Amino acid sequence: MSKLVEMVGIDKFFPGVHALKSVQFDLEPGEVHALMGENGAGKSTLMKILSGIYQRDGGALTIEGQEASPRTPREAQDLGIGIIHQELSLMNDLTVAQNIFIGREPRKSFGRLDENALNAQTARIFASMNLKLDPKALVGSLTIAKQQMVEIAKALSHRSKVLIMDEPTAALNDAEIAELFVIIRRLKAEGVGIVYISHKMDELKQITDRVTVMRDGEYVGTVGAADTPINTIIAMMVGREVNEKPLAAPDLGDAGVSLQVKGLNRGQDIQDVSFSVQRGEILGFAGLMGAGRTEVARAIFGADPKDGGEISVHGKVVSINAPKDAVKAGIGYLSEDRKHFGLATGMTVRDNIALASMDLFIGKGGVLNEAEIASTAQSYIKQLGIRTPSDAQEVRLLSGGNQQKVVIAKWLLRDCDILIFDEPTRGIDVGAKSEIYKLLEKLAAQGKTIIVISSELPEILRLSHRIAVMCEGRLTGILPGGKETTQEDIMYLATQRTAAMQVTGTAQ
Amino acid sequence: MTSTTDVEKKKPFANLADSGAYQKLLAFASLIVLLIGFSIASPNFMQTSNMIAILQATSVNGVLAVAATLVIITGGIDLSVGTLMTFCAVIAGVVLTYMGMPLLLGVAAAIASGAFCGLCSGTFVAKMKIPPFIATLGMMLILKGLSLVISGTRPIYFNDTPGFDQISRGSLIGEVVPAFPIPNGVLILFLVAIAASYILGRTVLGRYTFALGSNEEAVRLSGVNTDAWKMRVYALAGAICGIGGILIASRLNSAQPALGLGYELEAIAAVVIGGTSLSGGRGTILGTLIGALIMAVLTNGLRVLSVAQEWQTVVTGAIIILAVYADMVRRKKAS
Amino acid sequence: MTSTTDVEKKKPFANLADSGAYQKLLAFASLIVLLIGFSIASPNFMQTSNMIAILQATSVNGVLAVAATLVIITGGIDLSVGTLMTFCAVIAGVVLTYMGMPLLLGVAAAIASGAFCGLCSGTFVAKMKIPPFIATLGMMLILKGLSLVISGTRPIYFNDTPGFDQISRGSLIGEVVPAFPIPNGVLILFLVAIAASYILGRTVLGRYTFALGSNEEAVRLSGVNTDAWKMRVYALAGAICGIGGILIASRLNSAQPALGLGYELEAIAAVVIGGTSLSGGRGTILGTLIGALIMAVLTNGLRVLSVAQEWQTVVTGAIIILAVYADMVRRKKAS
Amino acid sequence: AEEIYIPLVSKGFQHQFWQAVKAGAEQAADEYDVTITFEGPDNETMVDRQIDMLAAALANNPKAIGFAALDSQAAIPLLKQANDKGIPVIAFDSGVDSDIPLSTATTDNLAAASLAADKMAEMLGSKGKVAVVAHDQTSRTGIDRRDGFVNRMAENYPDIEVVTVQYGQGDHLKSTEVTKAILTANPDLNGIFGTNEGSAIGVVNGVQELGTEGLVIIGYDSGKAQKDAIKSGLMAGAITQNPVGIGYETVKAAVAALNGEDVPALIDTGFYYYDASNMDDPKISAVLYD
Ligand SMILES: Nc1ncnc2c1ncn2[C@@H]1O[C@H](COP(=O)(O)OP(=O)(O)OP(=O)(O)O)[C@@H](O)[C@H]1O
Ligand SMILES: Nc1ncnc2c1ncn2[C@@H]1O[C@H](COP(=O)(O)OP(=O)(O)OP(=O)(O)O)[C@@H](O)[C@H]1O
Ligand SMILES: [Mg+2]
Ligand SMILES: [Mg+2]
């Protein structure tokens, strides 16, 4: 029996970048084949070639034994290849159902749309995914997690023979991921071949059959998922061992309170949230999708209006009505949605890194010290290992993970006393992730205050000195960090949905 | 894939309120304020005949604005609506007066040539990837010149085509309801608007119009032949400009080849006042109609008040800004 | 976090080729093709006096286009450049002729009132969140009316201000190189362009201009006071229109209060022909200058060839489309 | 023999009036065996565009130039340049504030509009309310025709009130809307004067669409629609200039100047009032155009 997909010796060049160097990859029917590698290794590029978005510059591609070179996404679809892109590509002004069926709308005569059928079919797909989402909701009004679910639903609706998932879980929390895995297993049973790209190592053992590892645009090897230790795979990816230190929560003693939030409120989204963080502390924020963590962060930062609440920095009440006030008060916020809120994607890496700190580089008459911007940017590129041909590359041409690192660099350069990181490691590879953890710890050790919002419980547990848990706009409790706290403890608080629940633990 | 939050449950109601009658009435707010204001300022303003005059003044600009709305929703812009209208009027003149063909053929020729020119703009934009601003600016100039060339820089009169001026000036409604002789031109505007609304809301073409403006790349990645659909939208807009050409020719009972420059800005202004975003993806025909009416009421009202011309311009500018500002504030409150 | 790849080492060269002289020359391609074409078609075209006439014709539109470029890079649009220019010219007329103030004061008043009006537009856009199209359309009308009001619907002549007409018509260069008497107006255009280029490329204001057009929300969330910066960009553009007002007033030795409508489209066309994207975030002043020159060469060349005027329009439209198309193809090849 | 090239830079070219001027110029060009070109900007506000046109015309080494100035002063440096090169300049339609033009072929618009006022007053019995739909607020012709009419009314007919002057840019459609608004505001209006072809047609259209009766409409210039309106009695009459004559005389004067002949400083090409009674008069019909 022939393989579903076979790619051999694939080459791809971009201006100044040799993105794929004779890469090989194959996929069997009914298998989940993970594609792993650091940020910028070339995973997305390889899959874009398979799905007809890029054309290969060399090598051979066969689908079910037939030579194929899909030139457009449509041709790839016709060959039975579906893809969930790493970057969301949805039409924000259209409804969920309209997005899912774009190009395949149920029609009546004369090009008239059958909107009822459209919504009904969407509802059916959602039901099969065990997803509660209104088919008529505007996609632009959804959180990214839900948008990601829409992307998944869209790919599923194609009933492809090959389904490529490029970091489908980057924006999802554990419960959602579990649901996705149910779907993947079902598809697998139906004989669909699935390419699975993820930076979450724990997912490998759960669903994948084989793992192919890439590094720097090169093929490293393919191993069985069940019989290869995770550490071996990581070593293949980064070319060295990555060892995770367990968390040692420092004793902060009487280090002063640097950020205090009292009675933060906004409608249903934020209900009476109060907490405080000490200098040198890392406070983790955990919760399910829609718990309101992002809302709290944005309200503190002044990105959204708030109905009420008092914010004090270093004991002084500050009035924050816009992000500029927050930055002035020494608060930085790294958004979870880098494409819309984090990056000026048409500008260079250099300018994006300097974006929040332009005032550092202003000389006489508002003239910028370009050389200094460049050298600063280069030092961050080196420090964070941002894979880019130069600091003058446009950000939109970087791989997803490297874009994320650019946003991090922006806030590191700004050197705020209080840094709020919303899903800082979304789409970042294991190696880089552990570097970022080290970085956050170093920042905390220097006396900075760090708030980390993350949907990955292991990450929260690995990083946080204390853990704040939210549910439906309320802060349901604050747990101590370290070994005493388990994932179950967090989940318990994250699902306390009744309004009558008391806040457990202490808010300093 | 987790459980429903109450947020989602609330959503349908929010939606209902959003598109409810209350909301729709509010959208007219600026228009109604203007109407009331002018009625108080001048006793002559609120007469049936003047209301009809305002509607009639809206008809041509309204039709062009509907055409512009379609293109703008795709994220483009159409600067050629005014001269295309003139070009189509001239074509009708050539077919009817110079060639002596029957009325229907002239109308068909005007609409067909509008669709063809729209298709050309669409091809420049979709296939040749020329920015819509330039493609339609080029078309605007080409059509302006061609109108003069074809007509021999001379107006073409429709005196030999009896009934031609009735297309716009006659009143079918007036025959039924003599007290309210709404001219056919206005009727045609409403028919065009209803048709365009239907196409936008209920057909595949409409769906892709919004989709293109919302995220063209995503549509393309979904395997849709975006180029072909975009060309169809431009062609449809062109055909509507053709209808506009018939309307103006019938109103003037002649095709004036030098007319049409400057009409594009008025049409686009009506679209934007009506709440359609120039960045595409969002917009309604109803809004555009209201926008066109606001412009017509404003000009008419100031003229009826005999405000000095130079001040008319100043006041128009200021009120346009205020009307849109009021609309922004209203929407912000609503959301 | 691995080491540098060879890719990174290769890049500097790629970059060099990208922004190299070769590339820059190619950007002129359409312009050069036009110049050569017209020289072959008419022996009268390539005369010093005609080249100077072309440059002179570029000066006002060029200055307005530079102003429009700034606003367009922020992702906005400025429809008021033409009437703002006129307004500033009228202000200069009032200060110099009606009030009899010294020359420098008149120039300063024109530029200051330009900056002030720009600031108003900027406030509408940034603070009141009115779409730039509407805010500047409103300003365009307001200024058009005010120019007429202030001037008393009459041109204001600068006969009492000796030397005023030399601002644009005189030739400092001609005094040094008599063979090439480039008028000061052209010199001023180049100075304005160089200054704007410098501001865009080297200063914070320029950096934020691009950043705003690229992703305003991301800039705001970086703690930048986006509103303030946007207002500054509009004010700067307004001040440049003020310079345009001085140029045209000096060229006509009068402030013509009715002038200016329609100039905005030409200015924006020059910007877009020059490769600046209407969706913001990208653009160059050099491109805009080339765009303005292409337009001026085209109009002048067709006139010198004595092409019938109606055909001039047709050919202009077609060549604008072709020039931009050629540029698109070139860029695609380059990348 | 070397071709004699005479460019005419006009105030416009799309309007019928300018097309008639062009026709007259071409007629003379044929007769005197010279080559002409005829160009003008899109509207009468574009003073600087007209100057660019003049500059391009000069580049072609013309033997003489015909020029209808939009502004009486703006073009003087270029005209001086022409003068220095010995190129004779003939002004047409309106004058230039300078002694460079050897001759000016023009209509006395002030007098012509006064005549329109006289005719209007005559038909109204020297009392009533009238309005003006003018084509332009700032151009010379716009100002002269408006002022000629309004001033004559004020001076000679105290019982006639000019209730409003509004402008429709000579655009047929805009003038139609303007007329309707004027009629709405002044239901007791007795007469309207439209100051050029587009304005006059607009007035007729507006009156027709509103179905107003008993108004005295006086127009300006000709064109088929205006002639038809006069024939059908919708329009009382109109002033006509002699556009063909203006074009013809301009070229003729230029040729004369080239030949070293004397040319008169002012060529008044005249104007007439025409109505249904004298339209077919050969003298009148010769100056009317379709
Ligand atoms: N259109 C493009 N133009 C130039 N370079 C590109 C382009 N697309 C990708 N690259 C480069 O190719 C390399 C591979 O990128 P790719 O997106 O495939 O990485 P990835 O393995 O998916 O990384 P991540 O895990 O961060 O998503 C990167 O160096 C990236 O900068
Ligand atoms: N479709 C929706 N329409 C309106 N509001 C919504 C919608 N979805 C979510 N919200 C609001 O946004 C709030 C928080 O959403 P969000 O998912 O960003 O929170 P979060 O805790 O940061 O989750 P995560 O970061 O995991 O996505 C919800 O509590 C809800 O009030
Ligand atoms: Mg990727
Ligand atoms: Mg969040």
PDB file of N, CA, C and O in Angstrom, chain A residues 281-324:
ATOM      1  N   GLU A 281       8.612  39.193  42.653  1.00  0.00           N
ATOM      2  CA  GLU A 281       7.720  38.040  42.663  1.00  0.00           C
ATOM      3  C   GLU A 281       7.210  37.730  41.261  1.00  0.00           C
ATOM      4  O   GLU A 281       7.034  38.629  40.435  1.00  0.00           O
ATOM      5  N   ILE A 282       6.968  36.449  41.016  1.00  0.00           N
ATOM      6  CA  ILE A 282       6.295  36.060  39.776  1.00  0.00           C
ATOM      7  C   ILE A 282       4.915  35.545  40.154  1.00  0.00           C
ATOM      8  O   ILE A 282       4.795  34.541  40.854  1.00  0.00           O
ATOM      9  N   LEU A 283       3.888  36.272  39.723  1.00  0.00           N
ATOM     10  CA  LEU A 283       2.516  35.859  40.014  1.00  0.00           C
ATOM     11  C   LEU A 283       1.925  35.243  38.766  1.00  0.00           C
ATOM     12  O   LEU A 283       1.888  35.873  37.711  1.00  0.00           O
ATOM     13  N   GLY A 284       1.525  33.985  38.878  1.00  0.00           N
ATOM     14  CA  GLY A 284       0.911  33.333  37.720  1.00  0.00           C
ATOM     15  C   GLY A 284      -0.595  33.529  37.737  1.00  0.00           C
ATOM     16  O   GLY A 284      -1.202  33.595  38.807  1.00  0.00           O
ATOM     17  N   PHE A 285      -1.194  33.661  36.569  1.00  0.00           N
ATOM     18  CA  PHE A 285      -2.654  33.744  36.471  1.00  0.00           C
ATOM     19  C   PHE A 285      -3.141  32.537  35.700  1.00  0.00           C
ATOM     20  O   PHE A 285      -2.791  32.354  34.530  1.00  0.00           O
ATOM     21  N   ALA A 286      -3.952  31.702  36.347  1.00  0.00           N
ATOM     22  CA  ALA A 286      -4.478  30.526  35.665  1.00  0.00           C
ATOM     23  C   ALA A 286      -5.990  30.645  35.537  1.00  0.00           C
ATOM     24  O   ALA A 286      -6.623  31.436  36.232  1.00  0.00           O
ATOM     25  N   GLY A 287      -6.542  29.876  34.625  1.00  0.00           N
ATOM     26  CA  GLY A 287      -7.995  29.897  34.454  1.00  0.00           C
ATOM     27  C   GLY A 287      -8.360  29.279  33.130  1.00  0.00           C
ATOM     28  O   GLY A 287      -7.491  29.055  32.281  1.00  0.00           O
ATOM     29  N   LEU A 288      -9.639  29.010  32.969  1.00  0.00           N
ATOM     30  CA  LEU A 288     -10.085  28.426  31.705  1.00  0.00           C
ATOM     31  C   LEU A 288     -10.250  29.527  30.664  1.00  0.00           C
ATOM     32  O   LEU A 288     -10.175  30.716  30.978  1.00  0.00           O
ATOM     33  N   MET A 289     -10.541  29.097  29.461  1.00  0.00           N
ATOM     34  CA  MET A 289     -10.783  30.062  28.407  1.00  0.00           C
ATOM     35  C   MET A 289     -11.937  30.977  28.809  1.00  0.00           C
ATOM     36  O   MET A 289     -12.963  30.527  29.284  1.00  0.00           O
ATOM     37  N   GLY A 290     -11.758  32.264  28.630  1.00  0.00           N
ATOM     38  CA  GLY A 290     -12.821  33.201  28.945  1.00  0.00           C
ATOM     39  C   GLY A 290     -12.914  33.538  30.410  1.00  0.00           C
ATOM     40  O   GLY A 290     -13.875  34.140  30.853  1.00  0.00           O
ATOM     41  N   ALA A 291     -11.895  33.159  31.186  1.00  0.00           N
ATOM     42  CA  ALA A 291     -11.954  33.433  32.618  1.00  0.00           C
ATOM     43  C   ALA A 291     -11.800  34.924  32.903  1.00  0.00           C
ATOM     44  O   ALA A 291     -12.179  35.398  33.966  1.00  0.00           O
ATOM     45  N   GLY A 292     -11.220  35.641  31.953  1.00  0.00           N
ATOM     46  CA  GLY A 292     -11.103  37.083  32.128  1.00  0.00           C
ATOM     47  C   GLY A 292      -9.717  37.548  32.528  1.00  0.00           C
ATOM     48  O   GLY A 292      -9.528  38.689  32.916  1.00  0.00           O
ATOM     49  N   ARG A 293      -8.734  36.662  32.382  1.00  0.00           N
ATOM     50  CA  ARG A 293      -7.376  37.047  32.773  1.00  0.00           C
ATOM     51  C   ARG A 293      -6.851  38.151  31.860  1.00  0.00           C
ATOM     52  O   ARG A 293      -6.271  39.139  32.308  1.00  0.00           O
ATOM     53  N   THR A 294      -7.073  37.953  30.563  1.00  0.00           N
ATOM     54  CA  THR A 294      -6.625  38.961  29.616  1.00  0.00           C
ATOM     55  C   THR A 294      -7.312  40.292  29.895  1.00  0.00           C
ATOM     56  O   THR A 294      -6.695  41.353  29.842  1.00  0.00           O
ATOM     57  N   GLU A 295      -8.607  40.205  30.227  1.00  0.00           N
ATOM     58  CA  GLU A 295      -9.360  41.422  30.511  1.00  0.00           C
ATOM     59  C   GLU A 295      -8.772  42.179  31.692  1.00  0.00           C
ATOM     60  O   GLU A 295      -8.649  43.393  31.653  1.00  0.00           O
ATOM     61  N   VAL A 296      -8.424  41.417  32.745  1.00  0.00           N
ATOM     62  CA  VAL A 296      -7.838  42.058  33.919  1.00  0.00           C
ATOM     63  C   VAL A 296      -6.541  42.754  33.534  1.00  0.00           C
ATOM     64  O   VAL A 296      -6.308  43.917  33.865  1.00  0.00           O
ATOM     65  N   ALA A 297      -5.725  42.049  32.769  1.00  0.00           N
ATOM     66  CA  ALA A 297      -4.431  42.606  32.391  1.00  0.00           C
ATOM     67  C   ALA A 297      -4.628  43.876  31.563  1.00  0.00           C
ATOM     68  O   ALA A 297      -3.985  44.902  31.790  1.00  0.00           O
ATOM     69  N   ARG A 298      -5.537  43.803  30.606  1.00  0.00           N
ATOM     70  CA  ARG A 298      -5.755  44.966  29.742  1.00  0.00           C
ATOM     71  C   ARG A 298      -6.330  46.143  30.519  1.00  0.00           C
ATOM     72  O   ARG A 298      -6.016  47.300  30.240  1.00  0.00           O
ATOM     73  N   ALA A 299      -7.186  45.835  31.496  1.00  0.00           N
ATOM     74  CA  ALA A 299      -7.766  46.913  32.292  1.00  0.00           C
ATOM     75  C   ALA A 299      -6.699  47.579  33.152  1.00  0.00           C
ATOM     76  O   ALA A 299      -6.647  48.804  33.258  1.00  0.00           O
ATOM     77  N   ILE A 300      -5.813  46.768  33.718  1.00  0.00           N
ATOM     78  CA  ILE A 300      -4.732  47.344  34.526  1.00  0.00           C
ATOM     79  C   ILE A 300      -3.855  48.228  33.650  1.00  0.00           C
ATOM     80  O   ILE A 300      -3.450  49.317  34.021  1.00  0.00           O
ATOM     81  N   PHE A 301      -3.613  47.758  32.465  1.00  0.00           N
ATOM     82  CA  PHE A 301      -2.693  48.436  31.549  1.00  0.00           C
ATOM     83  C   PHE A 301      -3.333  49.668  30.894  1.00  0.00           C
ATOM     84  O   PHE A 301      -2.676  50.452  30.231  1.00  0.00           O
ATOM     85  N   GLY A 302      -4.654  49.796  31.053  1.00  0.00           N
ATOM     86  CA  GLY A 302      -5.330  50.945  30.452  1.00  0.00           C
ATOM     87  C   GLY A 302      -5.705  50.743  28.996  1.00  0.00           C
ATOM     88  O   GLY A 302      -6.092  51.691  28.308  1.00  0.00           O
ATOM     89  N   ALA A 303      -5.570  49.504  28.510  1.00  0.00           N
ATOM     90  CA  ALA A 303      -5.903  49.254  27.110  1.00  0.00           C
ATOM     91  C   ALA A 303      -7.411  49.265  26.901  1.00  0.00           C
ATOM     92  O   ALA A 303      -7.897  49.618  25.840  1.00  0.00           O
ATOM     93  N   ASP A 304      -8.151  48.857  27.941  1.00  0.00           N
ATOM     94  CA  ASP A 304      -9.615  48.918  27.890  1.00  0.00           C
ATOM     95  C   ASP A 304     -10.080  49.798  29.038  1.00  0.00           C
ATOM     96  O   ASP A 304      -9.392  49.907  30.054  1.00  0.00           O
ATOM     97  N   PRO A 305     -11.264  50.377  28.903  1.00  0.00           N
ATOM     98  CA  PRO A 305     -11.779  51.166  30.027  1.00  0.00           C
ATOM     99  C   PRO A 305     -12.198  50.255  31.170  1.00  0.00           C
ATOM    100  O   PRO A 305     -12.448  49.074  30.965  1.00  0.00           O
ATOM    101  N   LYS A 306     -12.234  50.799  32.360  1.00  0.00           N
ATOM    102  CA  LYS A 306     -12.739  50.013  33.503  1.00  0.00           C
ATOM    103  C   LYS A 306     -13.835  50.805  34.203  1.00  0.00           C
ATOM    104  O   LYS A 306     -13.881  52.030  34.122  1.00  0.00           O
ATOM    105  N   ASP A 307     -14.725  50.052  34.871  1.00  0.00           N
ATOM    106  CA  ASP A 307     -15.817  50.729  35.572  1.00  0.00           C
ATOM    107  C   ASP A 307     -15.359  51.261  36.919  1.00  0.00           C
ATOM    108  O   ASP A 307     -15.843  52.264  37.400  1.00  0.00           O
ATOM    109  N   GLY A 308     -14.445  50.537  37.515  1.00  0.00           N
ATOM    110  CA  GLY A 308     -13.984  50.989  38.816  1.00  0.00           C
ATOM    111  C   GLY A 308     -12.759  50.211  39.247  1.00  0.00           C
ATOM    112  O   GLY A 308     -12.386  49.215  38.626  1.00  0.00           O
ATOM    113  N   GLY A 309     -12.116  50.666  40.299  1.00  0.00           N
ATOM    114  CA  GLY A 309     -10.946  49.960  40.796  1.00  0.00           C
ATOM    115  C   GLY A 309      -9.790  50.912  40.978  1.00  0.00           C
ATOM    116  O   GLY A 309      -9.730  51.954  40.339  1.00  0.00           O
ATOM    117  N   GLU A 310      -8.900  50.508  41.867  1.00  0.00           N
ATOM    118  CA  GLU A 310      -7.786  51.383  42.191  1.00  0.00           C
ATOM    119  C   GLU A 310      -6.490  50.620  41.961  1.00  0.00           C
ATOM    120  O   GLU A 310      -6.367  49.467  42.360  1.00  0.00           O
ATOM    121  N   ILE A 311      -5.566  51.252  41.304  1.00  0.00           N
ATOM    122  CA  ILE A 311      -4.288  50.604  41.038  1.00  0.00           C
ATOM    123  C   ILE A 311      -3.196  51.435  41.690  1.00  0.00           C
ATOM    124  O   ILE A 311      -3.117  52.646  41.464  1.00  0.00           O
ATOM    125  N   SER A 312      -2.381  50.771  42.505  1.00  0.00           N
ATOM    126  CA  SER A 312      -1.259  51.490  43.104  1.00  0.00           C
ATOM    127  C   SER A 312       0.037  50.837  42.673  1.00  0.00           C
ATOM    128  O   SER A 312       0.138  49.618  42.599  1.00  0.00           O
ATOM    129  N   VAL A 313       1.000  51.668  42.377  1.00  0.00           N
ATOM    130  CA  VAL A 313       2.324  51.176  42.026  1.00  0.00           C
ATOM    131  C   VAL A 313       3.281  51.698  43.087  1.00  0.00           C
ATOM    132  O   VAL A 313       3.324  52.911  43.335  1.00  0.00           O
ATOM    133  N   HIS A 314       4.012  50.770  43.699  1.00  0.00           N
ATOM    134  CA  HIS A 314       4.932  51.118  44.783  1.00  0.00           C
ATOM    135  C   HIS A 314       4.237  51.975  45.818  1.00  0.00           C
ATOM    136  O   HIS A 314       4.755  53.002  46.257  1.00  0.00           O
ATOM    137  N   GLY A 315       3.010  51.579  46.141  1.00  0.00           N
ATOM    138  CA  GLY A 315       2.296  52.254  47.209  1.00  0.00           C
ATOM    139  C   GLY A 315       1.601  53.544  46.813  1.00  0.00           C
ATOM    140  O   GLY A 315       0.853  54.112  47.594  1.00  0.00           O
ATOM    141  N   LYS A 316       1.838  54.010  45.604  1.00  0.00           N
ATOM    142  CA  LYS A 316       1.174  55.253  45.208  1.00  0.00           C
ATOM    143  C   LYS A 316       0.036  54.942  44.242  1.00  0.00           C
ATOM    144  O   LYS A 316       0.218  54.191  43.286  1.00  0.00           O
ATOM    145  N   VAL A 317      -1.118  55.527  44.492  1.00  0.00           N
ATOM    146  CA  VAL A 317      -2.245  55.301  43.589  1.00  0.00           C
ATOM    147  C   VAL A 317      -1.949  55.997  42.261  1.00  0.00           C
ATOM    148  O   VAL A 317      -1.541  57.161  42.236  1.00  0.00           O
ATOM    149  N   VAL A 318      -2.096  55.252  41.184  1.00  0.00           N
ATOM    150  CA  VAL A 318      -1.868  55.872  39.875  1.00  0.00           C
ATOM    151  C   VAL A 318      -3.176  55.844  39.082  1.00  0.00           C
ATOM    152  O   VAL A 318      -3.994  54.941  39.229  1.00  0.00           O
ATOM    153  N   SER A 319      -3.351  56.861  38.270  1.00  0.00           N
ATOM    154  CA  SER A 319      -4.547  56.882  37.437  1.00  0.00           C
ATOM    155  C   SER A 319      -4.136  56.467  36.025  1.00  0.00           C
ATOM    156  O   SER A 319      -3.325  57.119  35.376  1.00  0.00           O
ATOM    157  N   ILE A 320      -4.661  55.335  35.600  1.00  0.00           N
ATOM    158  CA  ILE A 320      -4.269  54.794  34.299  1.00  0.00           C
ATOM    159  C   ILE A 320      -5.471  54.777  33.363  1.00  0.00           C
ATOM    160  O   ILE A 320      -6.423  54.026  33.575  1.00  0.00           O
ATOM    161  N   ASN A 321      -5.464  55.641  32.388  1.00  0.00           N
ATOM    162  CA  ASN A 321      -6.582  55.698  31.442  1.00  0.00           C
ATOM    163  C   ASN A 321      -6.189  55.233  30.047  1.00  0.00           C
ATOM    164  O   ASN A 321      -7.035  55.040  29.184  1.00  0.00           O
ATOM    165  N   ALA A 322      -4.904  55.128  29.825  1.00  0.00           N
ATOM    166  CA  ALA A 322      -4.428  54.694  28.517  1.00  0.00           C
ATOM    167  C   ALA A 322      -3.105  53.992  28.719  1.00  0.00           C
ATOM    168  O   ALA A 322      -2.444  54.201  29.747  1.00  0.00           O
ATOM    169  N   PRO A 323      -2.715  53.155  27.772  1.00  0.00           N
ATOM    170  CA  PRO A 323      -1.455  52.431  27.935  1.00  0.00           C
ATOM    171  C   PRO A 323      -0.274  53.356  28.227  1.00  0.00           C
ATOM    172  O   PRO A 323       0.628  52.979  28.965  1.00  0.00           O
ATOM    173  N   LYS A 324      -0.331  54.571  27.668  1.00  0.00           N
ATOM    174  CA  LYS A 324       0.815  55.456  27.913  1.00  0.00           C
ATOM    175  C   LYS A 324       0.955  55.776  29.402  1.00  0.00           C
ATOM    176  O   LYS A 324       2.061  55.907  29.905  1.00  0.00           O
TER     177      LYS A 324
END
